[in-house]
Coordinates of C-alpha atoms in Angstrom, one line a residue:
Chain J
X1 CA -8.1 -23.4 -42.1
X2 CA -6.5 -26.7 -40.6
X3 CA -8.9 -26.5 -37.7
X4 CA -11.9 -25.8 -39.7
X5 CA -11.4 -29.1 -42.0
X6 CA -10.7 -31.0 -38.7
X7 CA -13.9 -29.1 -37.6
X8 CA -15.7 -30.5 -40.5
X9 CA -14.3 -33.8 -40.1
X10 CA -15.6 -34.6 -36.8
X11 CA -18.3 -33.1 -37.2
X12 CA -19.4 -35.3 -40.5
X13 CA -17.9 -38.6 -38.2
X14 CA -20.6 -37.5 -35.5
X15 CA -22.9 -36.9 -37.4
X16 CA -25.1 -40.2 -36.5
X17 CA -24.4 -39.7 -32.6
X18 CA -25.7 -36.1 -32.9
X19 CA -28.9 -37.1 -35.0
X20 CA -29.5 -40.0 -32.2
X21 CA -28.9 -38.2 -29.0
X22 CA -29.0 -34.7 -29.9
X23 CA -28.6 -32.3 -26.9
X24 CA -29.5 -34.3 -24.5
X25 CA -26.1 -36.3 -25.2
X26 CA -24.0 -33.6 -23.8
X27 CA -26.2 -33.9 -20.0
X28 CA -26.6 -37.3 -19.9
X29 CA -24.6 -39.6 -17.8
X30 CA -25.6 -42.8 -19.6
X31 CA -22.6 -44.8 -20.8
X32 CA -24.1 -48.2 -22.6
X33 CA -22.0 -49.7 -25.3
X34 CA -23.7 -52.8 -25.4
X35 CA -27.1 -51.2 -25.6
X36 CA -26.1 -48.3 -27.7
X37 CA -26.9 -45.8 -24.9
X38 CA -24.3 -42.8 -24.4
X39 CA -24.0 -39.7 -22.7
X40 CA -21.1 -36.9 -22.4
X41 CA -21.3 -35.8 -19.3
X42 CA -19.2 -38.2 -17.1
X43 CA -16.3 -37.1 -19.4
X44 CA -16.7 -33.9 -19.6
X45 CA -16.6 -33.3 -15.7
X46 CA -13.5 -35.6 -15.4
X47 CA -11.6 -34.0 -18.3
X48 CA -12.2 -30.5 -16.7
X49 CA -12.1 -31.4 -13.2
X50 CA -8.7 -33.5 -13.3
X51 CA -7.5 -30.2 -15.4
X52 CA -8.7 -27.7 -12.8
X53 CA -7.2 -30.3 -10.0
X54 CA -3.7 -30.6 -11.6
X55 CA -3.6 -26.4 -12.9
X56 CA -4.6 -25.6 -9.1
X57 CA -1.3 -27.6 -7.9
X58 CA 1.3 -27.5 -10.6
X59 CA 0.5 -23.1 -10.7
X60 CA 1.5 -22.2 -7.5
X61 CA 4.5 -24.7 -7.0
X62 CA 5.5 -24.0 -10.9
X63 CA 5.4 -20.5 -10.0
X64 CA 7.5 -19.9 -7.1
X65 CA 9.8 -22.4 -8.9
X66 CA 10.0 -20.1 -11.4
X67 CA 10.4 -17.2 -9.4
X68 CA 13.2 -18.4 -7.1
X69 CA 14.8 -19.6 -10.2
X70 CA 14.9 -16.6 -12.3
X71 CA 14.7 -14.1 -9.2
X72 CA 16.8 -15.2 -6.3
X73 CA 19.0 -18.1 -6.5
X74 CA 22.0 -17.5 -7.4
X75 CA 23.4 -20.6 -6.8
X76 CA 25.7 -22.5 -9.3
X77 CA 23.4 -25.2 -9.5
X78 CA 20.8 -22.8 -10.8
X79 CA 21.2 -24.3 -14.0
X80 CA 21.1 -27.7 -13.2
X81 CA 17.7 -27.6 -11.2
X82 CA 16.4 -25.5 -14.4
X83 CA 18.0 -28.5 -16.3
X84 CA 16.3 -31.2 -14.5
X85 CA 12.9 -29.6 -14.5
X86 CA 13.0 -29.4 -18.1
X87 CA 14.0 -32.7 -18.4
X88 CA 10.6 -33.6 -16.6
X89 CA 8.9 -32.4 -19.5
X90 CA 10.4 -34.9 -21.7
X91 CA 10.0 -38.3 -19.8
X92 CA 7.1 -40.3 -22.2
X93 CA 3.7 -40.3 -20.1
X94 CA 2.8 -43.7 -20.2
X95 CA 6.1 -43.9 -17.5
X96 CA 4.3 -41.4 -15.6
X97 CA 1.2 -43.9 -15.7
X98 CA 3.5 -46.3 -14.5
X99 CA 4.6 -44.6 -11.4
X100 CA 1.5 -43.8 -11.2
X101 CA 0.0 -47.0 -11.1
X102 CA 2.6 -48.1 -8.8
X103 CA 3.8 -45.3 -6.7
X104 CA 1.1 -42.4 -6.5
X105 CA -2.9 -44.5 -6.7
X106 CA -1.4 -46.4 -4.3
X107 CA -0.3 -43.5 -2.0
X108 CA -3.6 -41.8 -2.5
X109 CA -6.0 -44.8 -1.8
X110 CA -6.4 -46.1 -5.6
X111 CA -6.9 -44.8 -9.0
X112 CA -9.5 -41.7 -8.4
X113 CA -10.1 -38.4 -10.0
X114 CA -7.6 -37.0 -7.6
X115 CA -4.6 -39.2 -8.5
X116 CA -5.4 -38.4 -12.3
X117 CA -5.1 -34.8 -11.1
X118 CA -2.0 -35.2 -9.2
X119 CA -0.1 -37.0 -12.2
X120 CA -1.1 -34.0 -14.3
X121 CA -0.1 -31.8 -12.5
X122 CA 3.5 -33.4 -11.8
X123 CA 3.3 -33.2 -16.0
X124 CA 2.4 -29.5 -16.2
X125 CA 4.8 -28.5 -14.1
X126 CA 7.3 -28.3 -16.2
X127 CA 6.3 -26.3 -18.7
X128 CA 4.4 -23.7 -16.3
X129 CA 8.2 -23.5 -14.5
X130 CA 10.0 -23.4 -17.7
X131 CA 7.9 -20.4 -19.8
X132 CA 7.2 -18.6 -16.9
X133 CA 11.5 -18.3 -16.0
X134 CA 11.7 -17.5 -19.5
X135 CA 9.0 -14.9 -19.6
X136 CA 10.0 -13.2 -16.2
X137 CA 14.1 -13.7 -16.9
X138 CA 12.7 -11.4 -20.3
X139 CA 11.8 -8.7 -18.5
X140 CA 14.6 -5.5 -19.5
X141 CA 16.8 -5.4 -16.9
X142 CA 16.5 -2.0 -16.7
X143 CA 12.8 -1.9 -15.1
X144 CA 14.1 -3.8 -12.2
X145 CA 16.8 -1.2 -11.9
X146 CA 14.4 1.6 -12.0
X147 CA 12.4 -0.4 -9.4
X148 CA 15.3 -0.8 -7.1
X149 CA 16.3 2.6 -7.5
X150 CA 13.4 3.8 -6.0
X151 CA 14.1 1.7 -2.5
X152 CA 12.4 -1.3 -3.6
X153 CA 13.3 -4.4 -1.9
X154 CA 14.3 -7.1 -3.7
X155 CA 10.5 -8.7 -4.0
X156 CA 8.9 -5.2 -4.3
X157 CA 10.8 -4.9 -7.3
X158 CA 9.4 -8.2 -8.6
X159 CA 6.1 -7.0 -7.8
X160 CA 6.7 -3.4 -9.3
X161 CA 8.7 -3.9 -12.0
X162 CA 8.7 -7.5 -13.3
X163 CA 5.1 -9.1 -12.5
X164 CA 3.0 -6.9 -14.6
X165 CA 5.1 -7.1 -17.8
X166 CA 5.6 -10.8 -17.0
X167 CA 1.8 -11.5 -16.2
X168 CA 0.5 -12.5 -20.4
X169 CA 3.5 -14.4 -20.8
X170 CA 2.3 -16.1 -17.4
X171 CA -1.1 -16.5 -18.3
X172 CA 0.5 -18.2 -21.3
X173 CA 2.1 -20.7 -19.7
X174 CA -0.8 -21.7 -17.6
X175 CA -2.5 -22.0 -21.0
X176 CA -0.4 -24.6 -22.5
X177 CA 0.0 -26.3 -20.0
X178 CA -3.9 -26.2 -19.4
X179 CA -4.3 -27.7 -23.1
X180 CA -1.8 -30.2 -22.6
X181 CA -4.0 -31.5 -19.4
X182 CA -6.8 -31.4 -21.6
X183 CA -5.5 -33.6 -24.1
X184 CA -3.8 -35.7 -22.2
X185 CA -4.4 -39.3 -22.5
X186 CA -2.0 -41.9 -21.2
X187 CA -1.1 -41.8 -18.3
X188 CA -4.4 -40.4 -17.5
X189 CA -6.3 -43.5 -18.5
X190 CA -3.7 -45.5 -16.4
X191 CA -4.8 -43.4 -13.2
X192 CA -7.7 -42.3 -13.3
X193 CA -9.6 -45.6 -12.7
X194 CA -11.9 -45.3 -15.7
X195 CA -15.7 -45.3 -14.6
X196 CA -17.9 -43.1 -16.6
X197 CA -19.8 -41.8 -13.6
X198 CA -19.5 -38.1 -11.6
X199 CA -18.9 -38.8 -7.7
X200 CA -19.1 -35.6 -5.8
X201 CA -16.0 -37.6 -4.6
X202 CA -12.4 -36.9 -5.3
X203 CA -11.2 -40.1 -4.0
X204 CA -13.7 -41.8 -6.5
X205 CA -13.0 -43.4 -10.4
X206 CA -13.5 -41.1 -13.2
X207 CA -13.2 -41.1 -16.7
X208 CA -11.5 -38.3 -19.2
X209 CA -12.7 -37.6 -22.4
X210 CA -9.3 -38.0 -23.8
X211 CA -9.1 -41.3 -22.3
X212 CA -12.4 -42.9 -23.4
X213 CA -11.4 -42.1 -26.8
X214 CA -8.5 -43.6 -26.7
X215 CA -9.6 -46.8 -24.7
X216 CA -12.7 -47.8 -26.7
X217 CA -12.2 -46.5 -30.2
X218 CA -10.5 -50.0 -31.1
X219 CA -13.5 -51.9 -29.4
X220 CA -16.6 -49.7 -30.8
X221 CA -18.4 -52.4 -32.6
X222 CA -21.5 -50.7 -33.7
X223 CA -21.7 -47.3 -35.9
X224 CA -23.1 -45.3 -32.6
X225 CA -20.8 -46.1 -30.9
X226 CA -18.0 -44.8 -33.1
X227 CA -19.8 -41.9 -34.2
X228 CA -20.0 -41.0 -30.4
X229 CA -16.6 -41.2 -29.6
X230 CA -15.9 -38.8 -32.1
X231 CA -18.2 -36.6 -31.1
X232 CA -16.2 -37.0 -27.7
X233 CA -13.1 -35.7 -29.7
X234 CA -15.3 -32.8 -30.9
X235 CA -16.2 -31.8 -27.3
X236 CA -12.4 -32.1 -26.6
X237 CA -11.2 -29.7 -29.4
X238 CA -14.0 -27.2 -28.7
X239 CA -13.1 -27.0 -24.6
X240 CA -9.1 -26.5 -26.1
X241 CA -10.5 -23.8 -27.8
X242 CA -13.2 -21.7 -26.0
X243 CA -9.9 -22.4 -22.9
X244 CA -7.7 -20.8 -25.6
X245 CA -10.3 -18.2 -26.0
X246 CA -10.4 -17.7 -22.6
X247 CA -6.5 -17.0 -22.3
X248 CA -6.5 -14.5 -24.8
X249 CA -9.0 -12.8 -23.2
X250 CA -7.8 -12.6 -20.3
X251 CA -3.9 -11.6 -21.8
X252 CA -5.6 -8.9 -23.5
X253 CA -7.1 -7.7 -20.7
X254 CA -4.1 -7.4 -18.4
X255 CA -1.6 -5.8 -21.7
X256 CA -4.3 -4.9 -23.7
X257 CA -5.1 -1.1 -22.8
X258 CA -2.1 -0.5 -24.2
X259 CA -2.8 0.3 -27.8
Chain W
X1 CA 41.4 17.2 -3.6
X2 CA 40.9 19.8 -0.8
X3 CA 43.8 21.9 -3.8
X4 CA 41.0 21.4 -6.2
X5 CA 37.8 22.5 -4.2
X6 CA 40.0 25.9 -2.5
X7 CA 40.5 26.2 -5.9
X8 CA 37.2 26.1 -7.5
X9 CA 36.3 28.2 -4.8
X10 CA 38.4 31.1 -5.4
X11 CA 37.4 30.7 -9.6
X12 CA 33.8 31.4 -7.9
X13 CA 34.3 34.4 -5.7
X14 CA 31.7 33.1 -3.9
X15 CA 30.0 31.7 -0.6
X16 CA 31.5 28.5 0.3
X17 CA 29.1 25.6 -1.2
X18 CA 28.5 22.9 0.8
X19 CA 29.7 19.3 0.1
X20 CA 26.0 17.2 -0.7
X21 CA 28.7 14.4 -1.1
X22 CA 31.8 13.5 -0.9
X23 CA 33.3 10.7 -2.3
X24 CA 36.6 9.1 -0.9
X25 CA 39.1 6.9 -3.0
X26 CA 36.3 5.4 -5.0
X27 CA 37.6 1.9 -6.6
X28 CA 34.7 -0.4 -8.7
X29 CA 35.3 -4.0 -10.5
X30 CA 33.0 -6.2 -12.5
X31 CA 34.3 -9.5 -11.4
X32 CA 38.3 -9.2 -11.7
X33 CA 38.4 -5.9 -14.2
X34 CA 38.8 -2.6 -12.2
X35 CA 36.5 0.0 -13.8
X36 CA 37.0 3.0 -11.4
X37 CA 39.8 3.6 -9.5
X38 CA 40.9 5.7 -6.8
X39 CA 38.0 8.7 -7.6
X40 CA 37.9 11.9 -5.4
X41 CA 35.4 14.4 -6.0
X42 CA 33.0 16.7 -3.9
X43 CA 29.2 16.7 -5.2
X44 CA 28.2 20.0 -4.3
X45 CA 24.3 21.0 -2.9
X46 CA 21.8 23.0 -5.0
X47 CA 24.2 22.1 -8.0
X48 CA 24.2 20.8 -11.6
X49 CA 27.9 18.5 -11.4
X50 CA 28.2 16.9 -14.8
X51 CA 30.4 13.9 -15.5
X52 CA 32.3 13.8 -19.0
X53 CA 34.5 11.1 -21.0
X54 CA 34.4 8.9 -23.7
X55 CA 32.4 5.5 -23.5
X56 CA 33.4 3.0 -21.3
X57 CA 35.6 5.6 -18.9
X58 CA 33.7 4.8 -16.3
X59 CA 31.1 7.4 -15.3
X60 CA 27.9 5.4 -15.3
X61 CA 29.6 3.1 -13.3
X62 CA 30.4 5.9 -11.2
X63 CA 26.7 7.1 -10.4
X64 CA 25.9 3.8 -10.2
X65 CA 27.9 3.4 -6.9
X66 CA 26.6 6.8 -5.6
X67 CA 23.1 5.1 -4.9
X68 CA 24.7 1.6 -4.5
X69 CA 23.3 0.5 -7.7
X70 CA 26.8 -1.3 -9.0
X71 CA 26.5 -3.7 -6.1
X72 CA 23.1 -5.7 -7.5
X73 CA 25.5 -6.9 -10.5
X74 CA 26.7 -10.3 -9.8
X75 CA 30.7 -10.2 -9.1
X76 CA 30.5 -6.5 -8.8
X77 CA 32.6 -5.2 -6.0
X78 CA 33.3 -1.8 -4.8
X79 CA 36.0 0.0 -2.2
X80 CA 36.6 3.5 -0.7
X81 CA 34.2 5.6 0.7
X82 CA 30.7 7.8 -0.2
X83 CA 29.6 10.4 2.7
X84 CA 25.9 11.8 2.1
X85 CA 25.6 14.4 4.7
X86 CA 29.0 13.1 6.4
X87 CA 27.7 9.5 6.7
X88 CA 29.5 6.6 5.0
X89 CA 26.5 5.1 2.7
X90 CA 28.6 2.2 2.8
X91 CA 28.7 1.8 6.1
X92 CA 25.7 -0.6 7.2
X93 CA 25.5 0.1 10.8
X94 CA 24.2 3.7 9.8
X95 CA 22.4 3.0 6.0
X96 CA 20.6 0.8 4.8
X97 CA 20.4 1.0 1.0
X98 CA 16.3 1.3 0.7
X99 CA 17.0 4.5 2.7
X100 CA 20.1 5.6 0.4
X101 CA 17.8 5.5 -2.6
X102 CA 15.3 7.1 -1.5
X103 CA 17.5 9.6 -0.4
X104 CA 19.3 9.5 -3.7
X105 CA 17.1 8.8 -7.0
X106 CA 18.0 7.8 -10.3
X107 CA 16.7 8.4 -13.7
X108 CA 18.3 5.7 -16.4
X109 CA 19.1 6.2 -20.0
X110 CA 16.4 4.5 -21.6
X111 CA 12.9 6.1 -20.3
X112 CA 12.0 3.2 -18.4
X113 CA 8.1 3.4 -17.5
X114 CA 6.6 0.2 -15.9
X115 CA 5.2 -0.9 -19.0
X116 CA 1.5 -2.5 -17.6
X117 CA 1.0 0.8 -14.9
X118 CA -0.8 3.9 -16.2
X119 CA 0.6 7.4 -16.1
X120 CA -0.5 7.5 -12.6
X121 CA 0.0 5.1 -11.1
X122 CA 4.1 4.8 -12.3
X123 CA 4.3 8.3 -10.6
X124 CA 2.8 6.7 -7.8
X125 CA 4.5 3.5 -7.5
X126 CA 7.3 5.2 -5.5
X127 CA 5.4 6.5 -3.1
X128 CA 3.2 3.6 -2.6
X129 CA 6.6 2.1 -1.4
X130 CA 6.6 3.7 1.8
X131 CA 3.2 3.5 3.2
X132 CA -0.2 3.7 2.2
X133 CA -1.7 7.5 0.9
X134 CA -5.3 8.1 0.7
X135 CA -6.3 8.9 -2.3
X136 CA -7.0 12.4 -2.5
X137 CA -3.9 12.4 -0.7
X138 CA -2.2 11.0 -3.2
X139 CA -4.2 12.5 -6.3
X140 CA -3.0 16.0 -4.7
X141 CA 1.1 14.3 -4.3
X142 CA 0.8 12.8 -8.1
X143 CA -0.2 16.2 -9.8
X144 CA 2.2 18.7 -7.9
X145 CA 5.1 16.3 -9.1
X146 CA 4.1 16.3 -12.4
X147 CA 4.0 19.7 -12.8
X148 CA 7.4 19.9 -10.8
X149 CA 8.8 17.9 -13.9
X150 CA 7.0 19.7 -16.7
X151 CA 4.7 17.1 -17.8
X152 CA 1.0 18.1 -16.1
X153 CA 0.0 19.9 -18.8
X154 CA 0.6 17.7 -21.2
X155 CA -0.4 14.6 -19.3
X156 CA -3.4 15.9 -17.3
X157 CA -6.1 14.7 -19.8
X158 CA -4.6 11.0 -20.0
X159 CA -3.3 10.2 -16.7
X160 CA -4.7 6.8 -16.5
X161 CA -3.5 5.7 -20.2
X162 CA -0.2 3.5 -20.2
X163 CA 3.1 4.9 -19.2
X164 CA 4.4 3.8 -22.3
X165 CA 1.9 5.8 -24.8
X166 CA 3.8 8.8 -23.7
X167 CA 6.5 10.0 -26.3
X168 CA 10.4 9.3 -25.3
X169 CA 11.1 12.8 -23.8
X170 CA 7.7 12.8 -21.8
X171 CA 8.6 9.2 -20.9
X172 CA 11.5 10.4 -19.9
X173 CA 10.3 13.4 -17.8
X174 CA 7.6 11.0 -16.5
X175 CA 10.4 8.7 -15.3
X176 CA 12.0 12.0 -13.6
X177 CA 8.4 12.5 -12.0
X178 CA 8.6 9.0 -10.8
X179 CA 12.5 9.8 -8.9
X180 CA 10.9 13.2 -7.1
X181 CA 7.8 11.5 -5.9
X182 CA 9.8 9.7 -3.0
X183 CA 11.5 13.3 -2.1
X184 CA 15.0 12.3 -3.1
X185 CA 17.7 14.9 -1.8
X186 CA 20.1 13.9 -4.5
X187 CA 19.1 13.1 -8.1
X188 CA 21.6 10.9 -10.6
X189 CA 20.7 11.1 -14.2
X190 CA 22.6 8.5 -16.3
X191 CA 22.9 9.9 -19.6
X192 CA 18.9 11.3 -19.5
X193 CA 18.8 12.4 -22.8
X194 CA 21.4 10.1 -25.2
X195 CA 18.0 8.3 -26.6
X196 CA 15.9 12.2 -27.2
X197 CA 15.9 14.3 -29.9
X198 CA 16.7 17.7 -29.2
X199 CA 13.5 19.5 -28.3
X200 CA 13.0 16.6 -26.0
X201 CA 16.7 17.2 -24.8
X202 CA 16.2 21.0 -24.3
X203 CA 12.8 20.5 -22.3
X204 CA 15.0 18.0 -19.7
X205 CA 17.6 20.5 -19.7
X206 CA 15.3 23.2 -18.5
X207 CA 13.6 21.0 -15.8
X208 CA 17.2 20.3 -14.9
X209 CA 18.0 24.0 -14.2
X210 CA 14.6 23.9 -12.4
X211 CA 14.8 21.3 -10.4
X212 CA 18.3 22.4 -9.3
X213 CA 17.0 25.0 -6.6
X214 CA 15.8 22.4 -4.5
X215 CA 18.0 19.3 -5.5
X216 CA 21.6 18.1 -6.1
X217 CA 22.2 16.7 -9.2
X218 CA 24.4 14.6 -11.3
X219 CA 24.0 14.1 -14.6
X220 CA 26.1 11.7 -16.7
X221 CA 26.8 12.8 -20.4
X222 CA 28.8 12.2 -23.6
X223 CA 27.5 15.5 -24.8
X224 CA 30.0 17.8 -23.6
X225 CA 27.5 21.0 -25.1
X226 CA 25.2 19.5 -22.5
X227 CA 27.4 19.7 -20.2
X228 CA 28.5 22.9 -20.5
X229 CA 24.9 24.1 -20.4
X230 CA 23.5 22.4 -17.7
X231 CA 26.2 21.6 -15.1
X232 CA 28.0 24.3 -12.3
X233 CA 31.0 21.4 -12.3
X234 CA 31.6 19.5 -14.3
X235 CA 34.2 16.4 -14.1
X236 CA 36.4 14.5 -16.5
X237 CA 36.4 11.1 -16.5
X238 CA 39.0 8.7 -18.8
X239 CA 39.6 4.6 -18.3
X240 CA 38.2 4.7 -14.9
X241 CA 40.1 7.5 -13.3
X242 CA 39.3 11.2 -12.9
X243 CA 41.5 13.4 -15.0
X244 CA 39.9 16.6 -13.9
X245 CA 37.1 18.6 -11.9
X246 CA 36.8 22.1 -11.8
X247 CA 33.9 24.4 -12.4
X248 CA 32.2 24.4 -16.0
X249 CA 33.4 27.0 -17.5
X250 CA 37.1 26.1 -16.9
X251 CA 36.9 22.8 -18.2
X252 CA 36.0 23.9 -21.2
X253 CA 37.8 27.0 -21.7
X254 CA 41.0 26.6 -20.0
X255 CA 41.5 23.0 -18.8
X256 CA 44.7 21.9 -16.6
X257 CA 45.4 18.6 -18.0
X258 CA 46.2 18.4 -21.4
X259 CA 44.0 14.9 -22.3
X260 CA 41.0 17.3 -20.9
X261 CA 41.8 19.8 -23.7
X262 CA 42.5 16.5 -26.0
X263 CA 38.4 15.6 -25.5
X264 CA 36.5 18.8 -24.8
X265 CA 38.1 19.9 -28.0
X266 CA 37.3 16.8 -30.1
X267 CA 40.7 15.5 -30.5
X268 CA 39.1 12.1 -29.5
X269 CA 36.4 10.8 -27.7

């Protein structure tokens, strides 16, 4: 209901940048403030792209973090290192955009697509780690049992017994952290370099939906130009949700046979 | 002990059985508590020995250590010695304890079906384990063990629905499907039938005498009726130590040690 009156919302605020541009808004890469010429594109391929780039890092490493913490440390520090990573989640992102700025675009040859990515993925991390322990340290104990029972080695039994039941909880994880990405604004825009143009290259500026929102909403001066950058926001909430869609889908598909 | 088996072999008037295995001053701990301690018993081939007491005595701990099970809790520690055919499963210059359980398979209280695997494929899973089958191979494998445990005929329609979709009992015979695809020698069943209702219970107990001919088996229980209907020995267990073993019939009709007569007659437990 929430969603359908924020639905309506931006859709009534974008009104005027739909009527101007129509479709052609979402394909072009014109970006024009002071001749009231805009396009969509530019942002759309950084939002997703710098997504994509930070999910196809922070999965595997949050993964096997997860795994070795929930499966085979047994360390005493266990804990701590589960602590830590958690704490990761809570540090504001504009101090991420800092190191960023002075640590990481440096490292990586300037603010570019790819150090956007980079910092978002060091930001999904922790939530990918965290849900997926606690979805894989739910599994019953006694499936891994019944795995091990039957000879299975230690990581057979993951395979066997825990993986599957694990795999929409998973898939979960690698949602919300996909949706924070998305959305995420700060330290982003701090990063990312912030030209509204697509460049086949990762080492080249982009620009995120999330962050041209944010960075020339204050500054719009004429009603098209406003009306645009909501429309922006409109873009943003429908990738969130046909990506949410997506998840569902797909965790359907992998526990879904079931009833 | 060797008192206890000439005896139980004189009760039988029989051939002399032969020892599947043969466990040697048996002690177990979680962390500093001692749960077992000092058990002797002989677990003999092609027969039903059933395990009795009151919770917490001590017996699924027991089985546990038979397949080496106890040892993947943290702190859990274990002393004294279990021969399978002669050989100290303990001993790690002889087994390794991937070969023990497949040697020696287990069936858990709680049907325990990988949840996200079909019918099929959780009667598979074992044997997928030890090498690749092809598969009409392993089409051929999957149906002869079902129908070893009882269940083809009431699973050969839905073989690739979810484990789970299956009532408790045939969960629980699916689960005993899934122990005899790997060809154990030995089976442990912890307590197989404490979460079925009783037509359930009675099919497993059938499938039991069954599976017996070609098996050894040893089945944990708190039902001492099951016991007595299933098992050729049966042993008592109290507060970690072994009061008693003797064959079936004489545990329950004339028992030796007076806290044995105290349980199977309902005094406590």
């Amino acid at each position: 209901m929430l969603l359908l009156l924020l639905l309506l919302l931006l859709l009534i605020k974008s009104s005027l940048g739909f009527k101007t541009f129509g479709f052609g808004f979402f394909f072009s890469s014109a970006w024009d403030p002071l001749h009231d010429v805009f396009g969509a594109l530019p942002f759309i391929y950084g939002t997703i792209m710098s997504s994509l780039i930070a999910l196809l890092i922070a999965l595997p490493l949050g993964l096997s973090c997860s795994i070795y913490l929930a499966e085979i440390s047994h360390s005493k520090f266990k804990e701590h290192i589960a602590t830590m990573i958690d704490l990761l989640a809570a540090i504001p992102s504009v101090v991420y955009g800092l190191w960023g700025i002075f640590v990481l675009a440096p490292a990586l040859g300037g603010p570019s697509l790819l150090t956007g990515g980079v910092i978002l993925s060091i930001m999904l991390l922790p939530t990918i780690t965290a849900i997926s322990r606690e979805v894989i340290q739910a599994v019953p104990h006694n499936l891994r049992e019944s795995a091990l029972a039957l000879g299975a080695t230690k990581w057979e039994t993951f395979k066997l017994a825990v993986f599957g039941p694990a795999l929409s909880g998973i898939v979960g994880a690698v949602i919300l952290g996909l949706g924070r990405a998305l959305g995420e604004t700060m330290a982003v825009t701090m990063v990312i370099g912030n030209r509204p143009a697509i460049s086949p290259s990762l080492f080249a500026p982009a620009y995120t939906l999330a962050s041209v929102i944010a960075n020339e909403f204050a500054e719009a001066t004429s009603e098209v130009n406003l009306s645009v950058l909501v429309e922006l926001g409109l873009i943003l909430l429908v990738i969130t949700v046909i990506v949410n869609g997506i998840a569902r889908i797909l965790v359907w598909k992998t526990t879904g046979h079931k009833k | 002990m060797d008192r206890v088996i000439e005896k139980v072999k004189k009760e039988e008037k029989m051939v002399i059985e032969r020892s599947k295995m043969s466990v040697e001053n048996l002690s177990a701990w979680f962390g500093d508590k001692q749960a077992l301690f000092n058990i002797n018993i002989e677990l003999f081939e092609n027969k039903v020995t059933a395990i009795i007491g009151p919770s917490g005595c001590g017996k699924s701990t027991f089985i546990r250590n038979l397949n080496r099970l106890h040892e993947t809790i943290s702190g859990a520690k274990v002393s004294g010695k279990v021969y399978l055919d002669g050989r100290d499963i303990f001993d790690h210059n002889c087994c390794d304890v991937v070969t023990l359980r497949r040697r020696v398979g287990m069936v858990f209280q709680k049907p325990t079906p990988f949840p996200t695997m079909t019918i099929y494929e959780n009667v598979a899973a074992g044997i997928k384990l030890y090498g690749k089958k092809p598969k009409g191979k392993l089409d051929q494998i999957v149906e002869q063990i079902l129908k070893q445990a009882a269940l083809w005929d009431e699973v050969k329609d839905v073989l690739y629905k979810p484990g789970p979709s299956l009532s408790g009992g045939q969960q629980q015979r699916l689960c005993i499907a899934r122990a005899l695809a790997i060809e154990p020698e030995v089976i442990l069943l912890d307590e197989p039938c404490s979460a079925l209702d009783p037509i359930s219970t009675a099919k497993i107990e059938e499938l039991i005498h069954k599976l017996k001919q070609n098996y050894t088996i040893i089945i944990v229980t708190h039902n001492m009726q099951q016991a007595a209907r299933v098992a050729d020995y049966t042993a008592f267990f109290l507060l970690g130590e072994m009061i008693e073993f003797e064959v079936t019939s004489k545990i329950f009709t004339a028992p030796q040690d007076k806290r044995t007569e105290d349980y199977v007659t309902g005094r406590f437990g």
